[in-house]
CSV table of C-alpha atoms and ligand atoms in Angstrom, one decimal:
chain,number,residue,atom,x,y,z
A,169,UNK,CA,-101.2,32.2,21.2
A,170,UNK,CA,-101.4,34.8,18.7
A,171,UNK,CA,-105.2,35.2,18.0
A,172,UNK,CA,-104.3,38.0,15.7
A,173,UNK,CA,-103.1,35.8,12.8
A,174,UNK,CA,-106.2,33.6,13.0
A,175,UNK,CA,-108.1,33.2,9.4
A,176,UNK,CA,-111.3,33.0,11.2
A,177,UNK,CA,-111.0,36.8,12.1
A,178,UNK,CA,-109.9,38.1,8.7
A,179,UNK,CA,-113.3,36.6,7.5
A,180,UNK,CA,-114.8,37.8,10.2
A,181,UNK,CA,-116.2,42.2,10.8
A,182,UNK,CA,-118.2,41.6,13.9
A,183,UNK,CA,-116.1,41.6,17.2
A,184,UNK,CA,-118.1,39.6,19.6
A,185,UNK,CA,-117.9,36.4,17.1
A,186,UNK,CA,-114.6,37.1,16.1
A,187,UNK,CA,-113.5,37.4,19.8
A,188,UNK,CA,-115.4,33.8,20.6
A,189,UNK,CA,-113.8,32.0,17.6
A,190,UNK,CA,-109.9,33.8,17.8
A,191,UNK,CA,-110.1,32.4,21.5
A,192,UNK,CA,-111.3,28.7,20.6
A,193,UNK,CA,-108.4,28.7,17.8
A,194,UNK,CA,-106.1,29.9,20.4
A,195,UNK,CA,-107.3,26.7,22.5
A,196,UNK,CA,-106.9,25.0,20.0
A,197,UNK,CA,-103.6,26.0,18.7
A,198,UNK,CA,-102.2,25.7,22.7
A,199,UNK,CA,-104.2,21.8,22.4
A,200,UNK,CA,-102.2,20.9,19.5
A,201,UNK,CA,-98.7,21.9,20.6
A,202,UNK,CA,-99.6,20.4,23.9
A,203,UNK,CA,-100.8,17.2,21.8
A,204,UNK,CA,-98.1,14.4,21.8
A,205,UNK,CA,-97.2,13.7,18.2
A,206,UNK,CA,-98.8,10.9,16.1
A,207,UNK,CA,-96.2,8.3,16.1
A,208,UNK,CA,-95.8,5.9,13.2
A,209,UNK,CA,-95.8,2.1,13.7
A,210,UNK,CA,-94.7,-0.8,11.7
A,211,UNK,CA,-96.0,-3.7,14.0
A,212,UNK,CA,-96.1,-6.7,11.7
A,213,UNK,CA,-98.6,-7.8,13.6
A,214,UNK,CA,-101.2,-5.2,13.2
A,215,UNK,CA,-100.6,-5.5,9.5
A,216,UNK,CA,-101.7,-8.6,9.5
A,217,UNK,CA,-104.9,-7.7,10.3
A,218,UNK,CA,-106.7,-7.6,6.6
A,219,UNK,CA,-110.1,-7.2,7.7
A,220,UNK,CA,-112.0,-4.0,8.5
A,221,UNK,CA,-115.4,-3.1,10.0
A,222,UNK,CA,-116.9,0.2,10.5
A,223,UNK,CA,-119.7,1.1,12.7
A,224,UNK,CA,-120.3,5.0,13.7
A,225,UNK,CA,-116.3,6.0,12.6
A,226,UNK,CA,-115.3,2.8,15.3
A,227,UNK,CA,-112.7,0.7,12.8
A,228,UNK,CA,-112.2,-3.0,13.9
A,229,UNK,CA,-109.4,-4.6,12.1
A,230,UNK,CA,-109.5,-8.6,12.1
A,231,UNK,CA,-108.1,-11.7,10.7
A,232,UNK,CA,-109.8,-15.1,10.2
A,233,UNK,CA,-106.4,-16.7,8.9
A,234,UNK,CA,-102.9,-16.3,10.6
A,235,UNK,CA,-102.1,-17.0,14.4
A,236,UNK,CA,-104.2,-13.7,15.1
A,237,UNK,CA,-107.2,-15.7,13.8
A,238,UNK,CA,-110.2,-15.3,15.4
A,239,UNK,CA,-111.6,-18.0,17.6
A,240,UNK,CA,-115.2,-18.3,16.7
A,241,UNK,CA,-116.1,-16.8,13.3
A,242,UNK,CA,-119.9,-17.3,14.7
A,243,UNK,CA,-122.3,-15.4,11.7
A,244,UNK,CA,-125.8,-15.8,13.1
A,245,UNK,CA,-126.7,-13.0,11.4
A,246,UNK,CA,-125.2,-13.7,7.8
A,247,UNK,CA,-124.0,-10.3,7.1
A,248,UNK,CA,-120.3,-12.0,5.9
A,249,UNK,CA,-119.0,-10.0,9.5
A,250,UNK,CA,-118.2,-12.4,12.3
A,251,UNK,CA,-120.8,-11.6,15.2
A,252,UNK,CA,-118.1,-10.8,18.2
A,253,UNK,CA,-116.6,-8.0,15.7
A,254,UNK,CA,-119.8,-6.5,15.0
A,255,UNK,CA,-120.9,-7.0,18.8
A,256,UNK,CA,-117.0,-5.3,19.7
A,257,UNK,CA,-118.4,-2.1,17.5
A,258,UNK,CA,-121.7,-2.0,18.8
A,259,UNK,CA,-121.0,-2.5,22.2
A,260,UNK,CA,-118.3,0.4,21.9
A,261,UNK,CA,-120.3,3.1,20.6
A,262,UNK,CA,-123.0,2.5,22.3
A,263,UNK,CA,-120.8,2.9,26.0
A,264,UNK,CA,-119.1,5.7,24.0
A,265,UNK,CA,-122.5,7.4,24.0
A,266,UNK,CA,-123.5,7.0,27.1
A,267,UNK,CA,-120.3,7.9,28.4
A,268,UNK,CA,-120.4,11.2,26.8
A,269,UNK,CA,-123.9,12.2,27.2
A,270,UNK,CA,-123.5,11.5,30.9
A,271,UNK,CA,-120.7,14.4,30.7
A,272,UNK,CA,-117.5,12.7,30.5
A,273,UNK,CA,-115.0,14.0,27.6
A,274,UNK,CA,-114.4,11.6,24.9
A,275,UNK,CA,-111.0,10.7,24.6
A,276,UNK,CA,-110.5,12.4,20.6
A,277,UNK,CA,-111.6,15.6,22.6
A,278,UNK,CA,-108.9,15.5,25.1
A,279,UNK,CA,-105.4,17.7,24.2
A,280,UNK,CA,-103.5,14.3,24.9
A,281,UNK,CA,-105.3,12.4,21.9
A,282,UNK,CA,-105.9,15.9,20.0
A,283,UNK,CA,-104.3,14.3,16.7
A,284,UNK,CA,-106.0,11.2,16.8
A,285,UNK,CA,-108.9,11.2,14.3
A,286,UNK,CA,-110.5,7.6,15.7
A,287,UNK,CA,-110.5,4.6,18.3
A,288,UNK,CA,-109.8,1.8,17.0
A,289,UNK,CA,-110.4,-2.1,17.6
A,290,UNK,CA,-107.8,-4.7,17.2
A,291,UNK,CA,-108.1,-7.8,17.6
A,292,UNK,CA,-105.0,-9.7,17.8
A,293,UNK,CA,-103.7,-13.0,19.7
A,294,UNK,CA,-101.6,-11.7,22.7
A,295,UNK,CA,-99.5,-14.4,23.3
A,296,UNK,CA,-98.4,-13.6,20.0
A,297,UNK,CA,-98.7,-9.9,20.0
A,298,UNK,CA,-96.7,-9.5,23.3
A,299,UNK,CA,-96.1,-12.6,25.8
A,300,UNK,CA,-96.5,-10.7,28.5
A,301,UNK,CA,-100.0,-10.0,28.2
A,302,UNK,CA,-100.6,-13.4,26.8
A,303,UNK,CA,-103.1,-14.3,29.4
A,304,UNK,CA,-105.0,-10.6,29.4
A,305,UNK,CA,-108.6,-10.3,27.4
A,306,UNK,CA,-108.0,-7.1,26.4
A,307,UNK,CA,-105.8,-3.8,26.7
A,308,UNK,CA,-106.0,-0.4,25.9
A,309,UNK,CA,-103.2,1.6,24.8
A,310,UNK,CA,-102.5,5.4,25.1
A,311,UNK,CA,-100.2,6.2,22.1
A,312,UNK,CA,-101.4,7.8,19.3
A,313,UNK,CA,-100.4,5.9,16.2
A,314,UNK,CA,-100.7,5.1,12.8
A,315,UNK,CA,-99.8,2.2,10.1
A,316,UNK,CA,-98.0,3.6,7.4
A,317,UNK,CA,-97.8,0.4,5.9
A,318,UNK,CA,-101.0,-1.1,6.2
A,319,UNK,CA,-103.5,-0.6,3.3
A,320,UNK,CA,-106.5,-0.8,5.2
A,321,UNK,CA,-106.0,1.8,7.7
A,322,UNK,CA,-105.7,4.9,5.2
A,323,UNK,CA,-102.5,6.3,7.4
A,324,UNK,CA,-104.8,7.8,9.8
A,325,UNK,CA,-104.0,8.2,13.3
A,326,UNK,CA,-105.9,6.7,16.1
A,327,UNK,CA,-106.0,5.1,19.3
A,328,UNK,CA,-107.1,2.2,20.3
A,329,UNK,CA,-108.4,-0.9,22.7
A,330,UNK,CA,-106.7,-4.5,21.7
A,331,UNK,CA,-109.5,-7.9,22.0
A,332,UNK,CA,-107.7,-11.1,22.4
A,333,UNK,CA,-108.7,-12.7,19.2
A,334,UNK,CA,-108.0,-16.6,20.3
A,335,UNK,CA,-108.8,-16.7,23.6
A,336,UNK,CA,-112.1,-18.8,24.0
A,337,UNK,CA,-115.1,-17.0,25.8
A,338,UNK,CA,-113.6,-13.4,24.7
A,339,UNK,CA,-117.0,-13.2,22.9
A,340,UNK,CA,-119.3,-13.7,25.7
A,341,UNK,CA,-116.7,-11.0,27.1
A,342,UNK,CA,-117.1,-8.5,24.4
A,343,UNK,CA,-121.3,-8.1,24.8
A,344,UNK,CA,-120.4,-8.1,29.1
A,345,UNK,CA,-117.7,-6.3,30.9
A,346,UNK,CA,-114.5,-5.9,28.8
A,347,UNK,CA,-115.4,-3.3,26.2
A,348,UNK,CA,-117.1,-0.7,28.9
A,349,UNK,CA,-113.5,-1.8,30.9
A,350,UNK,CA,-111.2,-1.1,27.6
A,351,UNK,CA,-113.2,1.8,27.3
A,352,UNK,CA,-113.0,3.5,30.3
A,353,UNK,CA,-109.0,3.4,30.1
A,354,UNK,CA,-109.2,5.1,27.3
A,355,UNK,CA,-111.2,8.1,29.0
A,356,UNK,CA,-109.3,8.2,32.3
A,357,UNK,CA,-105.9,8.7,29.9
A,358,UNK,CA,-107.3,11.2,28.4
A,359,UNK,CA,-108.1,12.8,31.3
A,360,UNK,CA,-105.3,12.5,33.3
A,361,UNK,CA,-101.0,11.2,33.3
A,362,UNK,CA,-101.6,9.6,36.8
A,363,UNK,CA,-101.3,5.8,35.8
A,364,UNK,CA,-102.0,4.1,39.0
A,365,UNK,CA,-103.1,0.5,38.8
A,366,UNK,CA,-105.5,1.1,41.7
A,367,UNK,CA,-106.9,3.9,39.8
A,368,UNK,CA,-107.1,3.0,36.7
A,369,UNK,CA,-108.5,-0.9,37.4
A,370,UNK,CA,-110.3,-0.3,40.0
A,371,UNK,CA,-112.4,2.7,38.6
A,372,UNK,CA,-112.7,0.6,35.4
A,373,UNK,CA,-114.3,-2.1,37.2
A,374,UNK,CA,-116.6,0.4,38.5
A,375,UNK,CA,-117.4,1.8,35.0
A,376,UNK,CA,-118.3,-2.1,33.5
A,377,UNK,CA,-121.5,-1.3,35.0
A,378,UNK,CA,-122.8,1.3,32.3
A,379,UNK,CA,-124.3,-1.2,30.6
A,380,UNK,CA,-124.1,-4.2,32.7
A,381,UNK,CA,-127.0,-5.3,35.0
A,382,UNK,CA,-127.2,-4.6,38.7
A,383,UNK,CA,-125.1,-7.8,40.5
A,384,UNK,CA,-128.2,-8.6,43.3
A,385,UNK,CA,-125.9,-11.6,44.4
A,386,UNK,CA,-122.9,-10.2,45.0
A,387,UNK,CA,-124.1,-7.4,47.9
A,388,UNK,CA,-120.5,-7.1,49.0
A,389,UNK,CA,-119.6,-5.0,45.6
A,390,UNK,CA,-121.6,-2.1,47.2
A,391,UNK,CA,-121.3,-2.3,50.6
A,392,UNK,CA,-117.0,-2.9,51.8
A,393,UNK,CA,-116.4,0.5,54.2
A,394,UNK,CA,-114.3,2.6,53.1
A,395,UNK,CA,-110.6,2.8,54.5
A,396,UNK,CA,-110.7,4.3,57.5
A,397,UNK,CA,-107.2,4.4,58.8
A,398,UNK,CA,-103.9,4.8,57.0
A,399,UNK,CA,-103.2,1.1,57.3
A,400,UNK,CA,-106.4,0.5,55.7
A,401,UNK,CA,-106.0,2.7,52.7
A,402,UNK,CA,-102.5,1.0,52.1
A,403,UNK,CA,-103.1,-2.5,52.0
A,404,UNK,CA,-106.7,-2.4,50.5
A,405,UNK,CA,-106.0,0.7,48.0
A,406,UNK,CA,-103.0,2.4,47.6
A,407,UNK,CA,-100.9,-1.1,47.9
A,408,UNK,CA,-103.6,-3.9,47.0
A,409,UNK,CA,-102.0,-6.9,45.6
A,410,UNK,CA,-104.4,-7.2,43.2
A,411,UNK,CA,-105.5,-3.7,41.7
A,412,UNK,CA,-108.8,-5.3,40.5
A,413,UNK,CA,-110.0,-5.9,43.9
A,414,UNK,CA,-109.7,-2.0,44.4
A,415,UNK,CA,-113.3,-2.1,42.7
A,416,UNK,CA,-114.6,-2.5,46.2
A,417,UNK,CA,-113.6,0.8,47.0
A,418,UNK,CA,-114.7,2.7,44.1
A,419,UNK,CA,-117.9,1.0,44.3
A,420,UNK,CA,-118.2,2.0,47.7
A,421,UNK,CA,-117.5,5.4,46.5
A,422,UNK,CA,-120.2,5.0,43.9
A,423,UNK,CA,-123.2,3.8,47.0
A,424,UNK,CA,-122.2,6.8,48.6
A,425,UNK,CA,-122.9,9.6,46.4
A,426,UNK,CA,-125.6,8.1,44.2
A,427,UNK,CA,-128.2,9.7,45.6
A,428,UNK,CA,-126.7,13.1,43.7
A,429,UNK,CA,-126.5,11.3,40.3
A,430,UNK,CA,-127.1,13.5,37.9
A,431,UNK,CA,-130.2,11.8,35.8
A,432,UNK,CA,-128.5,8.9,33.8
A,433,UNK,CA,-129.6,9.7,30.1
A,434,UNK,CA,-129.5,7.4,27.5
A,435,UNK,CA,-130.5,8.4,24.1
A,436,UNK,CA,-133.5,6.7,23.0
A,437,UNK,CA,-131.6,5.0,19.9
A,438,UNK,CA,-129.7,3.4,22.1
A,439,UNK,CA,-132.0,1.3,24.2
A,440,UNK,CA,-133.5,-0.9,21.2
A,441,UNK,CA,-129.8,-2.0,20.1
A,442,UNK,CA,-129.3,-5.7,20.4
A,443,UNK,CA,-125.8,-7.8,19.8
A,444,UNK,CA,-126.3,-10.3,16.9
A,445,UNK,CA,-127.9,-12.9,18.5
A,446,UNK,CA,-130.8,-10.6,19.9
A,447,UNK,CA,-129.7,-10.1,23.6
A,448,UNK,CA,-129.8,-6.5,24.2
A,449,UNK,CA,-126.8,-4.3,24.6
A,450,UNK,CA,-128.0,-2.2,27.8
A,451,UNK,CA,-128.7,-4.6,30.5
A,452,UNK,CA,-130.5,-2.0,32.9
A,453,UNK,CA,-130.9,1.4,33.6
A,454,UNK,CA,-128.6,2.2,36.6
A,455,UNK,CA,-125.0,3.0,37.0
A,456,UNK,CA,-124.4,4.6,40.3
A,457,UNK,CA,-122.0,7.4,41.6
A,458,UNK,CA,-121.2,9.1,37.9
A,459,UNK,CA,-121.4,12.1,39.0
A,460,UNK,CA,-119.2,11.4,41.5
A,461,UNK,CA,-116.4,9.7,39.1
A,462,UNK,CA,-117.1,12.2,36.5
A,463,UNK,CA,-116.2,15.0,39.1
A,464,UNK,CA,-113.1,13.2,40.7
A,465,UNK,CA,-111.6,12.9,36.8
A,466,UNK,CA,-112.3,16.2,36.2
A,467,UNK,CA,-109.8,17.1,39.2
A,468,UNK,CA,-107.6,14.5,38.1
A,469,UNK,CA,-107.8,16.7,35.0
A,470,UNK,CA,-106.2,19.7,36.5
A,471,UNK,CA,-104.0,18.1,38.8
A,472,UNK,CA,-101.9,16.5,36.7
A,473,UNK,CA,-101.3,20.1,34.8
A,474,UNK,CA,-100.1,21.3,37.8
A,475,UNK,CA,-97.8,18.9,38.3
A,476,UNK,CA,-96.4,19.4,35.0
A,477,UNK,CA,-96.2,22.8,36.0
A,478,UNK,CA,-94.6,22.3,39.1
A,479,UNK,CA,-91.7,19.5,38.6
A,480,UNK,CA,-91.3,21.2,34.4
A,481,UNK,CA,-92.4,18.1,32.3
A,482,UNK,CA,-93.8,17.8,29.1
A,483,UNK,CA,-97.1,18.3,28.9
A,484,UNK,CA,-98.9,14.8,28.5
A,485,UNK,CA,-95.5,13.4,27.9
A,486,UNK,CA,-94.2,11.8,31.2
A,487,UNK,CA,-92.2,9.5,31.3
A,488,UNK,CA,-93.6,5.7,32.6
A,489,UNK,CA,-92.0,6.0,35.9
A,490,UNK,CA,-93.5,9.5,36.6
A,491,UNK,CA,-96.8,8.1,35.1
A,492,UNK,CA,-96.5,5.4,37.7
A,493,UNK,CA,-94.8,6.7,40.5
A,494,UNK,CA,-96.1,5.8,44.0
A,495,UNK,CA,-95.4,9.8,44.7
A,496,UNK,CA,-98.7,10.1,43.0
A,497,UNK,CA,-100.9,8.5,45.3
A,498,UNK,CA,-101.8,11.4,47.8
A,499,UNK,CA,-102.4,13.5,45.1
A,500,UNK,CA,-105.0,11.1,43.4
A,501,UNK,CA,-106.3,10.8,46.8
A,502,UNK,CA,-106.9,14.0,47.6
A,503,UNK,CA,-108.5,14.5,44.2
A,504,UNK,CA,-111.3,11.6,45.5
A,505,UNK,CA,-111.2,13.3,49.0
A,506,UNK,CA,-112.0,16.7,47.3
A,507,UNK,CA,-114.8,15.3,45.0
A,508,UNK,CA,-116.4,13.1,47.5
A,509,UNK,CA,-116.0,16.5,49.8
A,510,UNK,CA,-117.9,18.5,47.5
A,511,UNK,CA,-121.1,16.0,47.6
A,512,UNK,CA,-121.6,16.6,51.1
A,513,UNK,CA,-122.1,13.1,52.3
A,514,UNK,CA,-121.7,13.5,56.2
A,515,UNK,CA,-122.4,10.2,57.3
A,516,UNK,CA,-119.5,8.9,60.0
A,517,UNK,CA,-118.1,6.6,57.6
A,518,UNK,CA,-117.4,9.0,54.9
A,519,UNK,CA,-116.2,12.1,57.5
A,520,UNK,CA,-113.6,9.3,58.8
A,521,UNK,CA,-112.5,9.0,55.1
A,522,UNK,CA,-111.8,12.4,54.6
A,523,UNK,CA,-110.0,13.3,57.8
A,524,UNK,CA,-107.3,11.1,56.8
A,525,UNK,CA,-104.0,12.3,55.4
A,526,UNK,CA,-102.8,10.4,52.0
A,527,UNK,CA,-99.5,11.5,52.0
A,528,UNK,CA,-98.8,9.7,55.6
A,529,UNK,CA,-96.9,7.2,55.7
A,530,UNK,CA,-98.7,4.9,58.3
B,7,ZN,ZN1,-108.1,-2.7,32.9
């Protein structure tokens, strides 16, 4: 882009700061006509959601009247906010946080959510809000909207994760595994188009366990070998039934390379937070192989550019078939192989892993 009509270097005699900033604005201005527009919504059933909470620039909007009612309107605390909204906030920035202290790239930095100014919490009844997802606890979406007609929302654009507002034990829920899960989507769209179930939920379940506690029962979540033939890495990855289950691999994943985790950090503030009814929001300390997940979105990152590149699509504007074609697999594979590559793990099970060829058929 131009950098020679930038206002920051009229203001500015000195070159070396006028060269930094004219270059940032010209990143900038490349982000925003990258950026996919700020599309605006008039879903009657987000308008029906009256109630707002703020916590850190989160904004939960809420009904306790309406089929998107809440379920519980628990108050243990007495503050006039029902505990699993406040919780939903808490939990969220606090995972935010961590999430970007530990080097991943919030979501409102990425080019794809450029003009969305935050992330949002709705929660809504599915079965209402979309049939389809009627049985789901939550979703994450990765337009960039706003409400023109809803008071409460101030027209501002956003993205955001939806909470199933009537289905019972979605509380419990919100202070365990499904905002971290919710979350994570959010980050893994902003980092990349590729929109592969075994991706996305499978390195979602992986990413619960930011602030979850380590699972000493269930020693099978660490320990499943990676796929070690094609056969293997179609029926338990690429093609798994259920995409959820891929967690065993990216878990796996995870064993393998923490040993070159980068220190976890958690900021001090954070470890005295507690949900409303005391329990606190950062079950332990540990959250293996971030490093290596961090590293394997951050290739994700620049593949998918080059893609756009190569077959001429709009920058962070594929279609849903191109998002979730099966064409994409040995590329999102090879990203993993290259990450995991780069840690140096040279143990037989991991060289078997790499010697294999994605784009195979089998
Ligand atoms: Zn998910």
């Amino acid at each position: 882009m131009p950098a020679k009509k930038s206002p920051w270097k009229q203001l500015i005699a000195g070159g070396a700061i006028a060269c930094v900033l004219s270059s940032t604005s010209a990143v900038l201005a490349q982000d925003l006509q990258e950026a996919p527009a700020c599309r605006a919504s008039k879903n009657p059933h987000r308008l029906k959601l009256e109630q707002k909470f703020e916590f850190n620039g989160i904004r939960v909007f809420y009904t306790q009247s309406g089929p998107h009612a809440l379920y519980t309107d628990v108050d243990l605390n007495r503050n006039g906010v029902p505990d699993i909204v406040e919780d939903a906030a808490l939990h969220l920035d606090t995972v935010r946080q961590i999430f970007n202290r530990n080097g991943f790239r919030d979501p409102l930095r990425s080019t794809r959510f450029r003009r969305a100014e935050s992330i949002d919490i709705d929660f809504l009844d599915f079965g209402t809000y979309s049939e389809e997802n009627a049985k789901k606890r939550g979703l994450s979406f990765s337009g960039v909207v706003r409400y023109p007609g809803s008071r409460n929302r101030d027209d501002r654009c956003s993205i955001s994760i939806g909470i199933n507002s009537t289905m019972r034990g979605n509380h419990e829920r919100v202070k365990d595994y499904l905002i971290p899960h919710e979350l994570f989507h959010l980050y893994q769209y902003g980092y990349t188009m590729f929109r592969a179930s075994w991706f996305l939920e499978g390195m979602a379940k992986w990413a619960e366990w930011v602030t979850l506690a380590e699972n000493e029962r269930n020693r099978e979540m660490w320990s499943t070998s990676l796929p070690s033939s094609q056969k293997e890495l179609n029926e338990r990855v690429f093609f798994n039934p259920n995409p959820y289950n891929v967690r065993h691999f990216w878990n796996r994943l995870a064993e393998l390379a923490k040993g070159q985790d980068a220190p976890m950090i958690i900021p001090a503030e954070l470890r005295s937070r507690r949900f409303a009814d005391g329990t606190p929001v950062i079950r332990d300390e540990v959250w293996r192989g971030h490093s290596l997940m961090l590293k394997i979105l951050q290739e994700l990152d620049e593949d998918d550019d080059k893609v756009t590149r190569e077959k001429n699509r709009q920058p962070n504007q594929w279609t849903n078939e191109d998002q979730r074609s099966v064409a994409n697999n040995p590329i999102l594979m090879r990203a993993v192989q290259r990450a995991v590559g780069s840690f140096r793990i040279s143990t037989p099970e991991v060289v078997r892993f790499l010697a294999l060829d994605p784009a195979s058929p089998g």
